Coordinates of C-alpha atoms in Angstrom, one line a residue:
Chain A
M128 CA 76.2 134.2 77.7
Y129 CA 77.3 134.0 73.5
S130 CA 74.9 135.4 71.3
R131 CA 72.7 133.2 69.4
A132 CA 73.9 134.1 65.6
Y133 CA 77.7 132.1 67.5
K134 CA 75.4 129.5 68.8
T135 CA 74.2 129.0 65.5
L136 CA 77.4 129.4 63.6
I137 CA 79.3 127.2 65.7
T138 CA 76.4 124.4 66.0
A139 CA 75.7 124.9 61.9
P140 CA 78.4 121.8 61.0
P141 CA 78.7 118.9 63.1
L142 CA 74.9 119.0 62.5
L143 CA 75.0 119.7 58.3
W144 CA 77.5 116.7 58.7
V145 CA 75.1 114.4 60.4
G146 CA 72.4 115.4 58.5
L147 CA 74.2 115.2 55.1
F148 CA 76.2 112.2 55.9
L149 CA 74.6 110.0 58.4
L150 CA 70.9 110.7 58.7
L151 CA 70.5 110.7 54.9
P152 CA 72.0 108.1 53.5
Y153 CA 70.4 105.6 56.5
L154 CA 66.7 108.2 55.2
L155 CA 67.7 106.6 51.7
M156 CA 68.6 102.9 52.6
F157 CA 65.7 103.0 54.8
A158 CA 63.5 103.5 51.6
H159 CA 65.0 101.3 49.3
S160 CA 64.3 98.4 51.5
F161 CA 60.9 98.9 50.5
W162 CA 61.2 99.6 46.8
L163 CA 62.1 96.8 44.1
V164 CA 63.6 96.5 41.3
R165 CA 61.8 95.3 38.1
D166 CA 64.0 94.7 34.5
G167 CA 66.9 95.5 35.7
F168 CA 65.4 99.4 36.8
L169 CA 64.8 100.0 40.5
V170 CA 60.8 101.0 40.5
H171 CA 59.6 103.5 43.5
E172 CA 57.1 100.8 44.3
W173 CA 56.2 100.3 48.1
N174 CA 56.4 96.7 49.1
L175 CA 57.7 94.2 51.6
Q176 CA 59.0 91.6 49.5
N177 CA 62.8 92.4 49.8
Y178 CA 61.5 91.8 53.3
H179 CA 60.0 88.2 52.5
K180 CA 62.5 87.3 50.4
L181 CA 65.2 87.6 53.2
I182 CA 63.1 85.8 55.4
A183 CA 62.0 83.3 53.1
N184 CA 65.4 82.3 51.6
P185 CA 67.9 80.1 53.6
L186 CA 71.1 81.1 52.3
Y187 CA 70.6 84.9 54.2
V188 CA 69.5 83.2 57.3
E189 CA 72.5 81.2 57.5
V190 CA 74.9 83.6 56.4
L191 CA 73.6 86.2 58.7
L192 CA 73.9 83.7 61.8
R193 CA 77.7 82.5 60.5
T194 CA 78.2 85.9 60.7
M195 CA 76.7 86.5 64.2
R196 CA 78.6 83.6 65.1
I197 CA 82.3 84.6 63.9
A198 CA 81.4 88.9 65.4
A199 CA 80.5 86.6 68.8
S200 CA 84.0 84.4 68.0
V201 CA 85.6 87.5 67.6
T202 CA 84.6 89.1 70.4
L203 CA 85.1 86.4 73.1
L204 CA 88.3 85.6 71.9
S205 CA 89.6 89.2 71.7
V206 CA 88.3 89.9 75.2
F207 CA 90.2 86.5 76.4
L208 CA 93.3 88.1 74.9
G209 CA 93.2 91.3 75.3
Y210 CA 91.7 91.7 79.3
P211 CA 94.6 89.7 80.5
L212 CA 97.1 92.0 78.6
A213 CA 95.3 94.8 80.0
Y214 CA 95.8 93.7 83.9
Y215 CA 99.4 92.6 83.0
L216 CA 99.7 95.5 82.1
S217 CA 97.7 98.0 84.9
F218 CA 99.1 96.0 87.5
H219 CA 102.2 93.9 87.1
A220 CA 103.8 95.7 84.6
G221 CA 105.9 97.6 86.4
A222 CA 108.4 100.3 84.9
R223 CA 107.6 98.4 81.1
K224 CA 104.5 99.7 81.2
E225 CA 104.8 102.4 78.7
L226 CA 107.0 100.3 76.2
L227 CA 104.3 97.2 76.3
Y228 CA 100.9 99.7 76.1
Q229 CA 102.9 100.8 72.3
L230 CA 103.5 97.5 71.2
V231 CA 100.3 96.9 72.1
I232 CA 99.6 100.6 70.2
V233 CA 102.2 100.2 67.0
P234 CA 99.6 97.0 65.4
L235 CA 96.5 99.9 64.6
W236 CA 98.8 102.0 62.3
V237 CA 99.5 99.0 59.4
S238 CA 97.3 99.2 57.1
Y239 CA 94.6 97.0 57.6
L240 CA 94.7 95.1 53.9
V241 CA 99.1 94.7 55.3
R242 CA 97.8 92.8 58.0
G243 CA 94.9 90.8 56.4
Y244 CA 97.5 89.5 53.2
A245 CA 100.4 88.9 56.5
W246 CA 97.5 86.9 57.2
K247 CA 97.1 85.6 53.6
T248 CA 101.2 84.3 54.1
I249 CA 101.0 82.9 57.0
L250 CA 97.9 80.4 56.6
G251 CA 98.0 79.8 52.9
S252 CA 99.1 76.0 52.0
D253 CA 102.3 76.9 51.3
G254 CA 102.0 80.2 54.0
V255 CA 104.6 80.0 57.2
L256 CA 101.9 77.9 59.7
N257 CA 101.8 74.7 57.5
G258 CA 105.5 75.2 56.3
F259 CA 106.3 74.9 60.6
L260 CA 103.6 72.4 61.0
Q261 CA 105.4 70.1 58.4
Y262 CA 108.7 71.3 60.0
L263 CA 107.5 69.5 62.9
H264 CA 106.2 66.6 61.2
I265 CA 103.4 67.3 62.9
T266 CA 101.2 67.2 59.6
H267 CA 103.0 65.2 56.5
E268 CA 101.3 67.4 53.8
P269 CA 100.0 70.9 53.6
V270 CA 97.0 71.7 55.8
G271 CA 94.7 73.2 53.5
A272 CA 91.6 74.6 55.8
L273 CA 93.6 77.0 57.9
L274 CA 93.0 79.6 55.0
Y275 CA 89.8 80.3 53.0
S276 CA 87.9 79.5 56.4
P277 CA 85.5 81.0 58.5
F278 CA 89.0 80.1 61.5
A279 CA 91.0 82.0 58.7
V280 CA 88.5 85.1 59.2
I281 CA 88.3 84.6 63.3
V282 CA 91.8 84.7 63.6
M283 CA 92.5 88.1 61.9
L284 CA 89.8 89.5 63.3
T285 CA 90.9 88.9 66.4
H286 CA 94.1 89.9 65.7
I287 CA 92.5 93.6 64.3
Y288 CA 90.5 93.7 67.3
T289 CA 92.0 92.6 70.3
P290 CA 93.2 95.9 70.4
F291 CA 90.3 97.5 70.7
V292 CA 89.2 95.2 72.8
F293 CA 92.6 96.1 75.1
L294 CA 92.5 100.2 75.0
P295 CA 88.8 100.1 76.9
I296 CA 89.5 97.6 79.5
Y297 CA 93.6 99.1 80.3
A298 CA 91.4 102.6 80.5
S299 CA 89.2 101.0 82.9
L300 CA 91.9 98.9 85.1
E301 CA 94.2 102.0 85.7
H302 CA 91.0 104.3 87.0
I303 CA 90.6 101.7 89.3
P304 CA 91.7 103.1 92.9
R305 CA 94.4 100.7 94.1
P306 CA 93.9 101.0 97.8
L307 CA 90.8 99.6 96.5
V308 CA 92.9 95.8 96.1
E309 CA 94.6 96.4 99.0
A310 CA 91.5 97.0 101.3
S311 CA 90.6 94.1 99.5
H312 CA 93.4 92.0 100.6
D313 CA 93.3 93.9 104.3
L314 CA 90.0 92.7 104.7
G315 CA 91.1 89.0 104.2
A316 CA 90.9 88.7 100.2
N317 CA 93.2 86.6 98.4
R318 CA 93.8 87.7 94.5
L319 CA 91.2 85.6 93.0
T320 CA 88.6 86.9 95.0
T321 CA 89.7 90.2 94.8
F322 CA 89.4 90.0 91.3
L323 CA 86.6 88.2 91.1
R324 CA 84.9 90.6 93.6
V325 CA 85.9 93.9 93.4
I326 CA 88.6 93.9 89.6
L327 CA 86.4 92.7 87.4
P328 CA 83.2 94.8 88.6
L329 CA 85.1 97.6 88.7
S330 CA 86.5 97.1 84.7
M331 CA 83.3 96.1 83.8
P332 CA 82.5 99.2 81.9
G333 CA 85.6 99.4 79.7
L334 CA 85.4 95.2 78.8
L335 CA 81.5 96.0 78.3
A336 CA 83.2 99.2 75.7
G337 CA 86.2 96.7 74.1
A338 CA 83.5 93.9 73.3
T339 CA 81.1 96.0 71.6
F340 CA 83.6 97.5 69.7
A341 CA 85.2 93.6 68.6
F342 CA 81.3 92.6 67.8
V343 CA 80.0 95.3 66.2
L344 CA 83.1 96.0 64.0
S345 CA 83.2 92.1 63.0
L346 CA 79.5 92.4 61.8
G347 CA 80.0 95.0 59.3
D348 CA 82.9 93.7 57.8
F349 CA 83.6 92.2 54.1
L350 CA 87.6 93.2 53.6
A351 CA 88.1 90.1 56.2
P352 CA 86.1 87.8 54.4
L353 CA 87.0 88.6 51.5
L354 CA 90.9 88.0 51.9
V355 CA 90.4 85.2 53.9
G356 CA 87.6 84.1 54.4
G357 CA 87.0 81.7 50.8
P358 CA 83.3 80.7 49.8
S359 CA 82.7 78.4 53.6
G360 CA 83.5 81.8 54.7
T361 CA 81.2 84.2 53.4
M362 CA 79.9 86.7 55.5
I363 CA 76.6 89.5 55.0
A364 CA 78.7 92.4 54.3
N365 CA 79.5 90.9 51.5
I366 CA 76.4 90.2 50.3
V367 CA 75.2 93.0 50.6
Q368 CA 78.2 94.0 48.4
S369 CA 77.2 92.3 45.9
L370 CA 74.1 93.4 46.1
F371 CA 74.6 96.5 45.5
G372 CA 77.8 95.8 43.1
A373 CA 77.2 93.1 40.5
A374 CA 73.7 91.5 41.1
Y375 CA 72.2 94.9 41.4
D376 CA 69.8 94.3 43.7
W377 CA 70.0 97.7 45.6
P378 CA 66.6 97.4 47.6
L379 CA 67.4 93.6 48.9
G380 CA 71.0 94.6 49.9
A381 CA 69.3 97.5 51.7
A382 CA 66.7 95.6 53.7
I383 CA 69.8 92.9 55.1
S384 CA 71.8 96.9 56.1
V385 CA 68.3 97.3 57.7
C386 CA 68.8 94.1 59.2
I387 CA 71.9 95.1 60.7
L388 CA 71.5 98.1 61.7
L389 CA 68.8 96.7 63.6
I390 CA 70.6 94.6 65.7
T391 CA 73.7 96.6 66.0
I392 CA 71.3 99.3 67.8
T393 CA 69.9 96.6 69.6
L394 CA 73.5 95.4 71.1
L395 CA 74.2 99.2 71.8
S396 CA 71.0 100.1 73.9
L397 CA 71.7 96.1 75.5
T398 CA 75.0 97.2 76.3
E399 CA 74.5 100.5 77.4
R400 CA 71.8 99.9 80.2
F401 CA 74.3 97.5 82.0
E402 CA 77.5 99.8 81.6
K403 CA 74.8 102.5 83.3
R404 CA 74.2 99.5 86.2
W405 CA 78.2 99.6 86.5
S406 CA 78.8 102.9 86.7
F407 CA 79.8 104.4 90.2
K408 CA 80.3 108.2 89.2
Chain B
M40 CA 117.5 87.9 116.6
A41 CA 114.8 84.6 116.8
N42 CA 116.2 84.0 120.0
A43 CA 116.5 87.0 121.3
H44 CA 112.9 87.4 120.4
S45 CA 111.3 83.9 121.7
A46 CA 112.3 84.9 125.0
T47 CA 110.0 87.8 125.2
S48 CA 107.3 86.5 122.9
G49 CA 105.6 84.6 125.6
A50 CA 105.2 87.5 128.0
S51 CA 102.5 89.5 128.0
G52 CA 102.4 92.9 127.7
V53 CA 103.2 92.8 124.2
L54 CA 101.0 92.4 121.2
L55 CA 102.4 93.0 118.0
A56 CA 106.6 93.8 118.6
V57 CA 108.6 95.8 116.1
R58 CA 112.3 94.4 115.7
G59 CA 115.1 95.9 114.1
V60 CA 112.8 96.6 110.8
A61 CA 114.5 98.5 108.2
K62 CA 112.9 99.2 104.4
R63 CA 114.5 100.9 101.3
F64 CA 113.3 102.0 98.0
G65 CA 116.2 102.1 95.8
D66 CA 118.9 103.9 97.0
K67 CA 115.7 105.5 99.6
E68 CA 116.0 104.4 103.2
V69 CA 113.0 105.2 104.4
L70 CA 113.4 102.9 108.0
K71 CA 116.5 102.4 110.2
S72 CA 116.2 99.6 112.0
L73 CA 113.3 100.2 114.3
S74 CA 111.9 98.6 117.2
L75 CA 108.5 99.3 118.9
D76 CA 106.1 97.2 121.2
I77 CA 102.4 98.0 121.1
A78 CA 100.8 96.2 124.4
P79 CA 97.4 95.0 123.9
G80 CA 94.6 96.8 124.2
E81 CA 96.9 100.6 123.9
F82 CA 96.1 103.7 121.3
I83 CA 99.4 104.4 120.1
T84 CA 99.8 107.0 118.0
L85 CA 103.0 106.7 114.9
L86 CA 103.5 110.8 114.4
G87 CA 105.8 112.3 112.3
E88 CA 106.5 115.0 109.3
S89 CA 105.2 113.8 106.3
G90 CA 108.8 111.6 105.0
S91 CA 109.4 110.2 108.0
G92 CA 108.3 106.9 107.5
K93 CA 105.0 106.1 109.3
T94 CA 103.0 105.4 106.9
T95 CA 105.3 103.1 105.1
L96 CA 105.7 101.5 109.0
L97 CA 102.2 101.4 109.2
R98 CA 102.2 99.5 106.3
L99 CA 104.3 96.4 107.0
I100 CA 102.7 96.0 110.3
A101 CA 99.2 95.9 106.9
G102 CA 101.2 93.5 104.3
F103 CA 101.4 95.8 101.8
E104 CA 105.5 96.4 101.8
Q105 CA 107.8 93.9 102.8
P106 CA 110.2 95.2 105.3
S107 CA 113.9 95.2 103.7
S108 CA 115.7 94.0 107.3
G109 CA 114.4 93.1 110.9
E110 CA 110.9 91.4 111.8
I111 CA 107.7 91.8 113.1
W112 CA 105.8 89.3 115.5
M113 CA 102.4 89.4 116.4
N114 CA 101.3 87.7 119.6
G115 CA 104.2 85.0 119.6
D116 CA 103.3 84.9 116.0
R117 CA 105.9 85.9 112.8
L118 CA 103.5 89.1 111.3
D119 CA 105.7 89.6 108.4
I120 CA 105.9 86.7 106.5
Q121 CA 102.1 86.4 106.3
P122 CA 100.4 88.0 103.2
A123 CA 98.5 90.3 103.6
H124 CA 94.9 89.0 103.7
R125 CA 95.9 86.0 106.0
R126 CA 97.0 89.1 109.1
R127 CA 94.8 89.6 111.7
V128 CA 95.2 93.3 111.3
N129 CA 92.5 95.6 109.5
T130 CA 92.9 99.2 108.4
V131 CA 91.0 102.4 107.8
F132 CA 92.5 104.0 104.7
Q133 CA 93.1 107.7 104.5
Q134 CA 91.0 107.7 101.7
Y135 CA 88.8 105.3 103.0
A136 CA 88.7 103.2 100.4
L137 CA 85.6 101.9 100.2
F138 CA 83.9 99.8 97.5
P139 CA 82.1 102.1 95.3
H140 CA 80.2 99.7 93.4
L141 CA 79.2 98.3 96.8
S142 CA 76.4 99.5 99.2
V143 CA 77.4 100.3 103.1
R144 CA 76.1 97.5 103.9
D145 CA 78.0 95.5 101.8
N146 CA 81.0 97.1 102.2
V147 CA 81.0 96.2 105.5
A148 CA 80.1 92.9 105.1
Y149 CA 82.7 92.2 102.9
G150 CA 85.4 90.5 105.0
L151 CA 83.2 88.4 106.8
R152 CA 81.6 87.3 103.6
V153 CA 85.1 86.8 102.0
K154 CA 86.0 85.3 105.1
K155 CA 83.0 82.7 104.3
T156 CA 81.5 83.9 107.4
P157 CA 78.0 82.0 108.1
K158 CA 74.7 83.9 106.6
I159 CA 73.2 83.8 110.1
E160 CA 76.7 86.0 111.0
V161 CA 77.1 87.8 108.9
G162 CA 74.0 90.4 108.8
G163 CA 73.9 90.5 112.8
R164 CA 77.4 91.8 112.9
V165 CA 77.1 93.9 110.3
D166 CA 74.1 95.6 111.5
Q167 CA 75.9 95.6 115.0
A168 CA 78.7 97.2 113.8
L169 CA 77.0 99.6 111.4
K170 CA 74.8 100.6 114.3
M171 CA 78.0 101.4 116.2
V172 CA 79.2 104.5 113.9
K173 CA 75.4 105.1 113.8
M174 CA 75.5 104.4 110.1
N175 CA 72.0 102.2 110.1
E176 CA 69.9 104.1 108.8
F177 CA 72.3 104.5 104.9
A178 CA 73.1 100.5 105.0
D179 CA 71.4 100.8 101.1
A180 CA 73.2 103.6 100.4
K181 CA 76.0 103.8 97.6
P182 CA 79.5 105.5 99.5
T183 CA 79.7 107.8 96.8
R184 CA 76.3 109.0 98.4
L185 CA 77.6 109.7 102.0
S186 CA 79.2 112.8 103.2
G187 CA 83.5 112.6 103.9
G188 CA 82.3 111.9 107.7
Q189 CA 79.6 109.3 107.1
Q190 CA 82.3 107.7 104.8
Q191 CA 84.5 107.4 108.0
R192 CA 82.5 105.6 109.7
V193 CA 81.8 102.8 107.3
A194 CA 85.3 102.9 107.0
L195 CA 85.7 102.2 110.5
A196 CA 82.8 99.8 110.4
R197 CA 83.8 97.5 107.9
A198 CA 87.4 97.2 109.5
L199 CA 86.1 96.7 112.8
V200 CA 83.5 94.0 112.4
N201 CA 86.3 91.4 111.5
R202 CA 86.9 91.8 115.0
P203 CA 90.9 92.9 114.3
Q204 CA 93.5 92.1 117.2
L205 CA 95.3 95.7 115.6
L206 CA 93.2 98.4 114.4
L207 CA 95.5 100.5 111.6
L208 CA 94.7 104.2 110.7
D209 CA 96.5 105.6 108.6
E210 CA 95.3 109.7 109.0
P211 CA 91.9 108.6 108.6
L212 CA 90.7 112.2 109.3
S213 CA 92.9 114.7 108.3
A214 CA 90.2 115.0 104.7
L215 CA 87.7 116.3 107.7
D216 CA 86.9 119.8 108.0
A217 CA 88.1 121.1 111.2
N218 CA 84.9 120.9 113.4
L219 CA 83.8 117.2 112.3
R220 CA 87.4 116.3 112.8
K221 CA 87.2 117.1 116.7
Q222 CA 84.1 115.4 116.5
M223 CA 85.4 112.3 115.2
Q224 CA 88.3 112.5 117.5
S225 CA 86.3 112.4 120.4
E226 CA 83.8 109.4 118.7
L227 CA 87.1 107.3 117.2
K228 CA 88.3 107.7 121.6
S229 CA 85.2 106.1 122.8
L230 CA 85.0 103.3 120.2
Q231 CA 88.7 102.5 121.5
R232 CA 87.6 102.1 124.6
E233 CA 84.1 100.4 123.9
V234 CA 85.3 97.5 121.2
G235 CA 89.0 97.3 123.3
I236 CA 90.9 97.3 120.3
T237 CA 94.6 97.5 119.6
F238 CA 94.4 101.3 117.7
L239 CA 97.6 102.3 115.9
F240 CA 97.2 105.9 114.3
V241 CA 99.2 107.6 112.2
T242 CA 98.8 111.7 112.0
H243 CA 100.8 114.2 111.3
D244 CA 99.1 116.3 113.6
Q245 CA 100.5 116.4 117.2
E246 CA 97.6 117.9 118.7
E247 CA 95.3 114.7 117.1
A248 CA 98.4 112.7 118.7
M249 CA 98.0 114.3 122.0
A250 CA 94.1 114.1 122.6
L251 CA 93.7 110.7 121.1
S252 CA 97.1 108.6 122.3
D253 CA 97.7 106.8 125.3
R254 CA 101.4 106.6 123.2
I255 CA 102.6 108.5 120.9
A256 CA 105.9 107.4 118.5
L257 CA 107.4 109.9 117.5
L258 CA 108.9 109.3 114.1
R259 CA 112.2 111.3 112.7
N260 CA 113.8 111.0 109.2
G261 CA 113.1 106.8 109.4
A262 CA 114.0 106.2 113.0
L263 CA 112.1 106.7 116.1
E264 CA 112.9 110.4 118.4
Q265 CA 110.7 109.1 121.3
V266 CA 108.1 107.1 122.5
A267 CA 106.6 108.3 125.7
A268 CA 102.3 109.2 127.0
P269 CA 102.0 112.3 125.6
R270 CA 101.8 114.2 128.9
E271 CA 105.2 112.8 129.3
I272 CA 106.5 113.9 125.6
Y273 CA 105.0 116.9 126.1
A274 CA 106.6 117.3 129.8
R275 CA 110.1 115.8 129.5
P276 CA 111.2 116.0 125.7
A277 CA 113.8 114.2 125.5
T278 CA 115.3 116.4 122.3
A279 CA 114.8 119.6 120.8
Y280 CA 113.3 118.3 117.9
T281 CA 110.3 116.2 119.7
A282 CA 110.7 119.6 122.5
Q283 CA 109.3 122.0 118.8
F284 CA 107.6 119.1 117.2
I285 CA 105.3 118.8 119.7
G286 CA 103.9 122.5 121.1
Q287 CA 105.8 125.5 121.5
T288 CA 108.6 125.9 122.9
N289 CA 112.4 128.3 123.5
L290 CA 114.9 126.0 123.0
L291 CA 118.0 127.6 125.0
K292 CA 121.8 126.9 124.4
A293 CA 123.6 127.3 127.6
S294 CA 126.9 127.0 129.0
V295 CA 126.6 124.7 132.9
K296 CA 129.4 125.3 134.8
A297 CA 129.2 124.0 138.7
G298 CA 125.6 123.2 138.8
I299 CA 124.5 126.9 137.6
A300 CA 123.0 127.3 133.4
T301 CA 123.8 130.3 132.2
C302 CA 122.6 131.1 129.0
G303 CA 123.0 135.0 128.4
S304 CA 121.6 137.1 130.6
L305 CA 119.9 134.1 132.5
K306 CA 120.9 132.0 134.8
W307 CA 119.4 128.6 136.7
P308 CA 120.1 125.4 138.6
T309 CA 121.0 122.4 136.6
S310 CA 121.8 118.9 137.4
A311 CA 123.0 118.9 133.9
S312 CA 126.9 118.4 134.1
D313 CA 129.9 120.8 132.9
G314 CA 129.7 122.1 129.6
S315 CA 127.3 123.3 126.5
T316 CA 124.2 122.3 126.4
L317 CA 120.5 122.5 125.2
F318 CA 117.8 123.5 127.3
S319 CA 113.8 123.4 126.6
L320 CA 112.1 126.1 128.1
R321 CA 107.8 126.0 127.5
P322 CA 105.9 129.2 126.8
E323 CA 103.9 129.1 129.6
A324 CA 106.1 128.2 132.3
I325 CA 107.8 131.7 132.0
Q326 CA 105.1 134.2 134.8
L327 CA 105.0 138.1 135.4
A328 CA 107.2 137.5 138.5
S329 CA 104.4 139.3 140.0
D330 CA 101.9 136.4 139.8
V331 CA 103.9 133.7 141.0
L332 CA 103.7 133.7 145.1
P333 CA 106.2 131.1 146.2
V334 CA 109.7 132.9 145.5
S335 CA 112.0 129.8 146.5
A336 CA 115.3 129.3 145.1
R337 CA 114.1 127.5 142.5
W338 CA 112.0 130.3 140.7
V339 CA 114.1 132.4 138.1
R340 CA 113.8 136.4 137.9
F341 CA 114.7 138.3 134.9
R342 CA 113.6 141.9 133.5
G343 CA 112.8 142.0 130.0
T344 CA 111.1 144.1 127.0
I345 CA 108.1 143.2 125.6
Q346 CA 108.5 142.9 121.9
Q347 CA 105.2 141.9 120.9
Q348 CA 102.2 140.8 122.6
I349 CA 99.3 138.6 121.2
Y350 CA 95.7 138.3 122.3
G351 CA 94.6 134.9 121.8
G352 CA 91.0 135.1 123.9
A353 CA 91.9 133.1 127.5
S354 CA 96.0 134.1 127.1
E355 CA 97.9 136.4 125.5
Q356 CA 101.3 135.6 124.1
L357 CA 104.8 137.9 124.5
E358 CA 107.7 138.2 123.2
I359 CA 110.3 138.8 125.4
E360 CA 113.8 140.8 124.7
C361 CA 116.1 139.5 127.4
G362 CA 119.6 139.1 126.4
A363 CA 119.2 135.6 126.0
G364 CA 120.7 135.3 122.8
Q365 CA 116.8 135.2 121.6
P366 CA 113.6 136.4 122.3
L367 CA 111.7 134.4 124.5
R368 CA 108.5 133.2 124.2
A369 CA 106.1 133.6 127.1
R370 CA 102.3 132.5 127.2
I371 CA 100.4 134.6 130.3
P372 CA 96.7 134.3 131.2
S373 CA 94.8 137.0 129.0
R374 CA 94.8 140.8 131.0
A375 CA 94.6 144.5 130.3
A376 CA 97.6 146.3 128.5
L377 CA 101.1 146.1 129.7
G378 CA 103.8 148.0 130.1
R379 CA 106.3 147.1 128.2
D380 CA 109.2 146.3 131.0
Q381 CA 108.3 143.9 133.2
E382 CA 109.7 141.2 135.6
F383 CA 109.7 137.9 135.2
S384 CA 109.6 134.2 136.3
F385 CA 110.0 130.7 135.9
S386 CA 111.0 128.1 137.7
A387 CA 113.8 125.3 137.4
D388 CA 112.3 122.4 137.3
E389 CA 110.3 124.0 133.9
V390 CA 113.7 123.8 131.9
V391 CA 114.6 120.3 131.0
Q392 CA 117.8 119.3 129.3
V393 CA 117.4 118.7 125.7
K394 CA 119.4 116.4 123.5
S395 CA 120.4 118.7 120.3

């Protein structure tokens, strides 16, 4: 069919790209995690000291656990917001479907930073939400805990990732042949039973894909905690950032990155297995 | 309307009564005040071209659509106000609509399970239903692994296992190839006799309708054209449309005067009243005059020229020019080549007066 030269030519750029910008950095990171810093200089001496520090220091474990808690909360919240939205759009929106779909997508075009600062003005001490609460006399002084807390991080990340969860769920709902829903009603199932026994199982691949998006992206996020997290909202990526920056401990930063990578890979392979079980093509 | 119905609802012999049902989608009137009675145990076919409203009527009975006006009654109860899942009606869908995430067994068990049938009963009834359609060997397979014909059988079992009072079939054979279709037709017919459930069958294929049905309801533009048994609808079509849609025919526009109809050079006795009238004459009613022995006054003879002769195995189709305004189509038993000029004959009893 195609000549060998042509095949080589066409596969070289992507291979080069993956090798240079993906595999090589990962390899370097992996190597760094087994080196150490002595007197402010990076020393290429193989050791397990970084991993030992990581386990021994409760700070890292605590932040890692907090990060996973935040990522899990964001995932749950975006699924609980994104699924009903996708369901409504796919099954009941009728003629308004296109418009509503665009409304869900539009926020994705707005810069991440702009959305972050928007949440700052909403959640701050003299922000919109506090003003509103006082106006309603629910509180008499500003609630400080709204901003600079894990809560603020969860709110902001949920806002940002809900469209990412919505999209694959919506796609999988749109792919369910409508006669299946009619067949379920025809066989005596009401709406709830039809949802639980037909629609939910058939949209599972989309739900899993969306949830994985939200979890993995939240896990590695460092801008949201930086903007609205405060000290109590610090996440693991902030620690990595400071280790690679001001603290100048690349080996420890690399070791933490390897841990995050391992968690992500484990999760991805798990969801892939689930997705296989739930796909019927 | 309700009073008029309560007079008939108690009467036996009506399972489903469609009373003045109309359906509009926006400005488009898909069904125009249609009424139809269906007897228990009968195999009735809704026959019509696409867009005739046959599938819409089926969906109204199943509960997937609501009538714009009119009522549907089943066994003396209002059916159209019940949600689809409460109706004792089941549907075999055109593309089968089997649940892809469930095995064949779980597909068939679905209806029983959602209605909380006791577990012990479910197993037995599912096995029995799968045996009935000869699919028990495939109980654990996923539907996507099955051929079209096999999926069809599973869809039938899934519907019948619920013992519905009425089974709706929406062009269930249209996705199958010709041979399998013929086979499934005869299986469907014997299955219906076996279970004794009323079948409402939707098709656009008039041969299929003829082969399967006790009665055919012919739909045209959202209204019933004629409802009759296959033999009757073929032999006595009420309208020109029916005569042309079911089988082939020659439509003769004749003027009637004093019991004699005249169409060009053709003349035949008729009981129709004076005036201009349409008649239908089936191709097989026209014979070679030499083949017709009892020549009575009811037999009409005419001379014609064979313009075309198409061999079709057991029969031959002829196109005869005889000065009737249009060539007549005739179907005669096969024979050796004929001379161009022949004498033909048909019985006046075979010429049916039809409405235009």
